[in-house]
Coordinates of C-alpha atoms in Angstrom, one line a residue:
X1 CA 101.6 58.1 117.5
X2 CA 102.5 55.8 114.7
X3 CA 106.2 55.3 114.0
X4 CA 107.5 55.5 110.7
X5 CA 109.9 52.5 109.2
X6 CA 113.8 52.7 110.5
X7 CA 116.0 54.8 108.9
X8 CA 117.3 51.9 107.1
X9 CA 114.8 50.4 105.5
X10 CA 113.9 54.2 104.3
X11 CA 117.4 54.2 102.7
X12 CA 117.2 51.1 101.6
X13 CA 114.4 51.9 99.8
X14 CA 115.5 54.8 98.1
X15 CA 118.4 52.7 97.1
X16 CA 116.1 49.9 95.7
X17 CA 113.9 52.9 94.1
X18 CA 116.7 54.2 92.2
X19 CA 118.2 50.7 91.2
X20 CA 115.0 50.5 89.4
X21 CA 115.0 53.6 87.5
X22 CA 118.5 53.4 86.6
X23 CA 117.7 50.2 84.6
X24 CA 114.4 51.7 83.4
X25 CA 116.9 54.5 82.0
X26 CA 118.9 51.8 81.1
X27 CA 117.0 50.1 79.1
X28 CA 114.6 53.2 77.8
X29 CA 118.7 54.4 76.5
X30 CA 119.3 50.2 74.9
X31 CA 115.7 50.4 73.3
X32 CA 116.2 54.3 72.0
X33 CA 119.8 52.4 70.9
X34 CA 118.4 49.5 68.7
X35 CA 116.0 52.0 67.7
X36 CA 118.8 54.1 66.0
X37 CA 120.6 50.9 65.0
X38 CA 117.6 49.4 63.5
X39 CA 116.8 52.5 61.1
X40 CA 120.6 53.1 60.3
X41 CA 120.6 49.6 59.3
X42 CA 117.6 50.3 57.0
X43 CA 119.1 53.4 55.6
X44 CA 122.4 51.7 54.8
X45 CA 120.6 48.6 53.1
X46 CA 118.9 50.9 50.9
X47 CA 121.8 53.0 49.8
X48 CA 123.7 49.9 49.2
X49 CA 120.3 48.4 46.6
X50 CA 120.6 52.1 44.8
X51 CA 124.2 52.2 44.3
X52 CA 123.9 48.0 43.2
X53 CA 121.5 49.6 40.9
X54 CA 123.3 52.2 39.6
X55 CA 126.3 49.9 39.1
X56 CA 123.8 47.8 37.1
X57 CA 122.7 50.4 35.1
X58 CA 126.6 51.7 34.4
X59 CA 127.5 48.4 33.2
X60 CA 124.8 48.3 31.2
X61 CA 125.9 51.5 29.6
X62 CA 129.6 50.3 29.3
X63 CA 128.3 47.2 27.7
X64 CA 126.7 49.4 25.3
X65 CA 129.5 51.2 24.7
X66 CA 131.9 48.9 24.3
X67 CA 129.5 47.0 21.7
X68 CA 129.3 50.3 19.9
X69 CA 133.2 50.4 19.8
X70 CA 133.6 46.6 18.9
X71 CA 135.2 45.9 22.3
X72 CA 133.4 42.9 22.5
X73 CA 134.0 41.8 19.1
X74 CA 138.0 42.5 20.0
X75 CA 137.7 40.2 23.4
X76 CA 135.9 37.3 21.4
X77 CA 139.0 37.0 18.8
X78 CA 141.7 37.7 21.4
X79 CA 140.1 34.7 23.6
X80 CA 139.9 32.7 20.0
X81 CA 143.7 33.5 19.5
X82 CA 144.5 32.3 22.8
X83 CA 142.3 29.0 21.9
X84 CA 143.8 28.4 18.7
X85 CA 147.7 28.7 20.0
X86 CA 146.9 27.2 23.3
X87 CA 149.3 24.2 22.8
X88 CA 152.2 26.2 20.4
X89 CA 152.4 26.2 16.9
X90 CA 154.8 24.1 14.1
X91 CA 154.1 24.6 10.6
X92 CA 154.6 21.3 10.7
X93 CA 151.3 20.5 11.9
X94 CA 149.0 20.1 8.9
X95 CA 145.2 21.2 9.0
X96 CA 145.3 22.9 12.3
X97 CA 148.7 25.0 11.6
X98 CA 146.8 26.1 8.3
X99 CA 143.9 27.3 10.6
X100 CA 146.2 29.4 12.7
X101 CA 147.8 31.0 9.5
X102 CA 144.3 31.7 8.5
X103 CA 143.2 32.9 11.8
X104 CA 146.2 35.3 12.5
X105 CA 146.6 36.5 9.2
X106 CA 142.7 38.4 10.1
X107 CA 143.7 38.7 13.7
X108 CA 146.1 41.1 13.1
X109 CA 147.1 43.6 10.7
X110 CA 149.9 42.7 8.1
X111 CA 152.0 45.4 9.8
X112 CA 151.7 44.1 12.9
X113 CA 154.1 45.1 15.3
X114 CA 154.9 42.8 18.0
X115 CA 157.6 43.6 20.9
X116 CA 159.3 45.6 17.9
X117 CA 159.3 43.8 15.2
X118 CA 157.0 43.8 12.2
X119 CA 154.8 41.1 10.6
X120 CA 152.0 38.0 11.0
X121 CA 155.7 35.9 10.1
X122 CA 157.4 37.0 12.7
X123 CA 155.0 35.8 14.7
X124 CA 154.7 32.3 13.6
X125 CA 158.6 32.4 13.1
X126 CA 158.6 32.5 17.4
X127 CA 155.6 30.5 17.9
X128 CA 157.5 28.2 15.4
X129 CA 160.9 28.3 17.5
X130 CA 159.5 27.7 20.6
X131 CA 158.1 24.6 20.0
X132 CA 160.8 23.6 18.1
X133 CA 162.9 24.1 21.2
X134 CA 161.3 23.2 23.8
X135 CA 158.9 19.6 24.4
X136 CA 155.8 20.8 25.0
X137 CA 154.3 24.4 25.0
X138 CA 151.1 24.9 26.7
X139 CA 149.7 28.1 27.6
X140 CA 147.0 29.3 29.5
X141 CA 144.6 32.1 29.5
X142 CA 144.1 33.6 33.1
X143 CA 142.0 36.7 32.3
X144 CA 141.7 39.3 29.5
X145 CA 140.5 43.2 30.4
X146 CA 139.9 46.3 28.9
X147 CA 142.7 48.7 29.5
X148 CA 141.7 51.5 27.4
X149 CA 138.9 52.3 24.8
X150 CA 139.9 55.7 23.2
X151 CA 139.6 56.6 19.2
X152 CA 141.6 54.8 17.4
X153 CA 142.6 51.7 19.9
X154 CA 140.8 49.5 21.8
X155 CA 143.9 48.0 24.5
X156 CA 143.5 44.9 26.1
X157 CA 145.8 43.2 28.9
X158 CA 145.5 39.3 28.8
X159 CA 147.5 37.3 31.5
X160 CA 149.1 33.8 30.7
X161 CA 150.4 30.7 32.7
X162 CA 153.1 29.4 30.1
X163 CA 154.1 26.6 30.8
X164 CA 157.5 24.7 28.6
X165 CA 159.2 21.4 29.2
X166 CA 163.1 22.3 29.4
X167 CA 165.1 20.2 27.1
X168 CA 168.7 19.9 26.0
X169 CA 168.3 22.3 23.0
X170 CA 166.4 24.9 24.7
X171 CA 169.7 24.6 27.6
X172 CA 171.9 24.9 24.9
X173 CA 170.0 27.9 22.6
X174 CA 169.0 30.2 25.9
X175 CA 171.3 29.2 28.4
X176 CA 175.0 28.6 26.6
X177 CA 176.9 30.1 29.5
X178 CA 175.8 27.4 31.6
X179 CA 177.9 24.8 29.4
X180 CA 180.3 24.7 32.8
X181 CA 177.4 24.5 35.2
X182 CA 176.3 21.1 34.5
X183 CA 174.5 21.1 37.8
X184 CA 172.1 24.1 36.9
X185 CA 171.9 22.2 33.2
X186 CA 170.5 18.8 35.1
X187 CA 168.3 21.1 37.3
X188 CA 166.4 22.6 33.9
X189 CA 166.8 19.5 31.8
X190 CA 163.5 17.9 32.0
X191 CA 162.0 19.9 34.5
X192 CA 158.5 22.2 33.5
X193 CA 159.0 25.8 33.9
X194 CA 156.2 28.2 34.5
X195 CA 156.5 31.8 32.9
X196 CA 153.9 34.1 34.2
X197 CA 152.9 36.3 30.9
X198 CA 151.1 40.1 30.4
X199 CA 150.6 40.9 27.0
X200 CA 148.9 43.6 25.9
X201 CA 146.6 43.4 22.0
X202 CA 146.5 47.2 20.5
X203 CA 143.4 46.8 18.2
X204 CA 142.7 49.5 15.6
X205 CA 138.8 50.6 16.2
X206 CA 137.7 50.7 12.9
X207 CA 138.8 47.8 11.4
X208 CA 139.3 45.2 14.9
X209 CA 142.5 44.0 13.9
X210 CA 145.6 43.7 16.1
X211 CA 148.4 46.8 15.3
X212 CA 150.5 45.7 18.3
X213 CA 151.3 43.2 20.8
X214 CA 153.9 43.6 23.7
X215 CA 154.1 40.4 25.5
X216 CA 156.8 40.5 28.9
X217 CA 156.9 37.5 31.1
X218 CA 158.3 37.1 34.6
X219 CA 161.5 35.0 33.4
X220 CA 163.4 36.1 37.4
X221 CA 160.7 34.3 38.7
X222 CA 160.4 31.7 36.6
X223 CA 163.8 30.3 37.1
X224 CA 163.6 31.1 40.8
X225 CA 160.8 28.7 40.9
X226 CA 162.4 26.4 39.0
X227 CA 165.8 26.3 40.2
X228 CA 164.8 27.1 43.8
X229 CA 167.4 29.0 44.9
X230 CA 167.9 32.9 43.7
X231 CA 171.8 32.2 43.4
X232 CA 171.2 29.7 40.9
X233 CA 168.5 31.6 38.9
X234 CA 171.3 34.9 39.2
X235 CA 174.1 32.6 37.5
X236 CA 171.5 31.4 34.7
X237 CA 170.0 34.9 33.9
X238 CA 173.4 36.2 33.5
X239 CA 174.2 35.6 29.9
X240 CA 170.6 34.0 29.0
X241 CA 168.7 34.1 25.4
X242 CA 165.4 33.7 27.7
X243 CA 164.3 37.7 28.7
X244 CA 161.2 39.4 29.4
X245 CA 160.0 40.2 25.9
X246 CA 160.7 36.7 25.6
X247 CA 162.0 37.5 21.3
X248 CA 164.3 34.5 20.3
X249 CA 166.8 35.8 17.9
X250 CA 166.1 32.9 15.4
X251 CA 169.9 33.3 13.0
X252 CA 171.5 33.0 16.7
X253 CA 169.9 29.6 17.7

């Protein structure tokens, strides 16, 4: 009579036995896994080439669009303003103040209205006074978009990095109240300040001129920055010609 293997090596055995098809299981469920992984992956990188697609093909129709509605047209001269008056303007500058005259007097409509008041002039007249107030004007384009195309404006939102070298006039014609902080006055004499700007061009479909312009810069955090304490910037803003739309009332200076 044969003997069969000890009781322990039969439950070893079984143990062994079902080691084995738990990691056959195991690796039958990873395989079935990557499997589902795999084709997901598939499926997503295809739905992400049709929407790229699609986005192509929208843009393409906006692009038409907008070259239907002379939005195009309206970004090329508003960049081409920003060019022209990148450094300021003085009438006093010959051949290239005559090219700004020229170039703003098509830019924008005679009526123009521009944080409220009305007329090409009144725009030079601040270009003017700003760089006949401060030492050096120099301001830079960050990005120009489309806020709204709808019949009968095209709006678009430009962002600017001014930048103005502080001198004794400017102190004296935005900042009189500080005439008993001579502290804050040393602090701005000299120094560079740095006015973030959003202005927004309002161009009349038809005819691609500007009808408005509403300019606001970030003068709080401008002398902030400069000044670098908010005390100081609070005692300077308190009284100051400088303010958001940034208008210089020209009889008062």
């Amino acid at each position: 009579m044969q003997m069969g293997p000890p009781p322990t090596l039969v439950a070893l055995d079984r143990a062994e036995a079902q080691r084995v098809v738990r990691r056959h299981r195991s690796k039958m469920c990873m395989r079935r896994h990557r499997a589902k992984k795999k084709a997901l992956n598939a499926r997503l990188e295809e739905y992400v080439r049709e929407v790229q697609l699609e986005n192509l093909r929208l843009q393409a129709h906006l692009a038409g669009l907008y070259d239907q509605r002379g939005v195009s047209l309206c970004i090329a001269k508003t960049s081409q303003y920003t060019k022209l008056f990148e450094f300021g303007y003085s009438p006093t500058r010959g051949a290239h103040a005559r090219r700004q005259e020229a170039f703003l007097a098509e830019f924008a409509a005679p009526h123009v209205n521009y944080n409220g008041q009305i007329g090409v002039k009144h725009i030079l007249n601040q270009w003017a006074m700003y760089d006949a107030l401060f030492g050096s004007v120099h301001v830079a384009c960050m990005d120009i978009t489309v806020v709204t195309v709808d019949v009968p404006l095209i709006v678009l939102e430009a962002t600017y990095d001014a930048r103005v070298v502080v001198t004794g006039a400017a102190v004296q014609a935005l900042f009189p109240h500080l005439v008993n902080r001579p502290d804050l006055v040393d602090k701005l004499i000299g120094s560079t300040m740095l006015l973030p700007l959003r202005v927004l061009f309002s161009h009349d479909m038809a005819s691609h001129r500007v009808t408005r312009v509403q300019a606001t810069a970030s003068v709080v955090v401008a002398l902030v920055a400069l000044l670098k304490n908010v005390d100081d910037a609070d005692v300077a803003l308190q009284g100051a010609l400088l303010v958001e739309d940034l208008h210089l009332n020209l009889d008062a200076v």
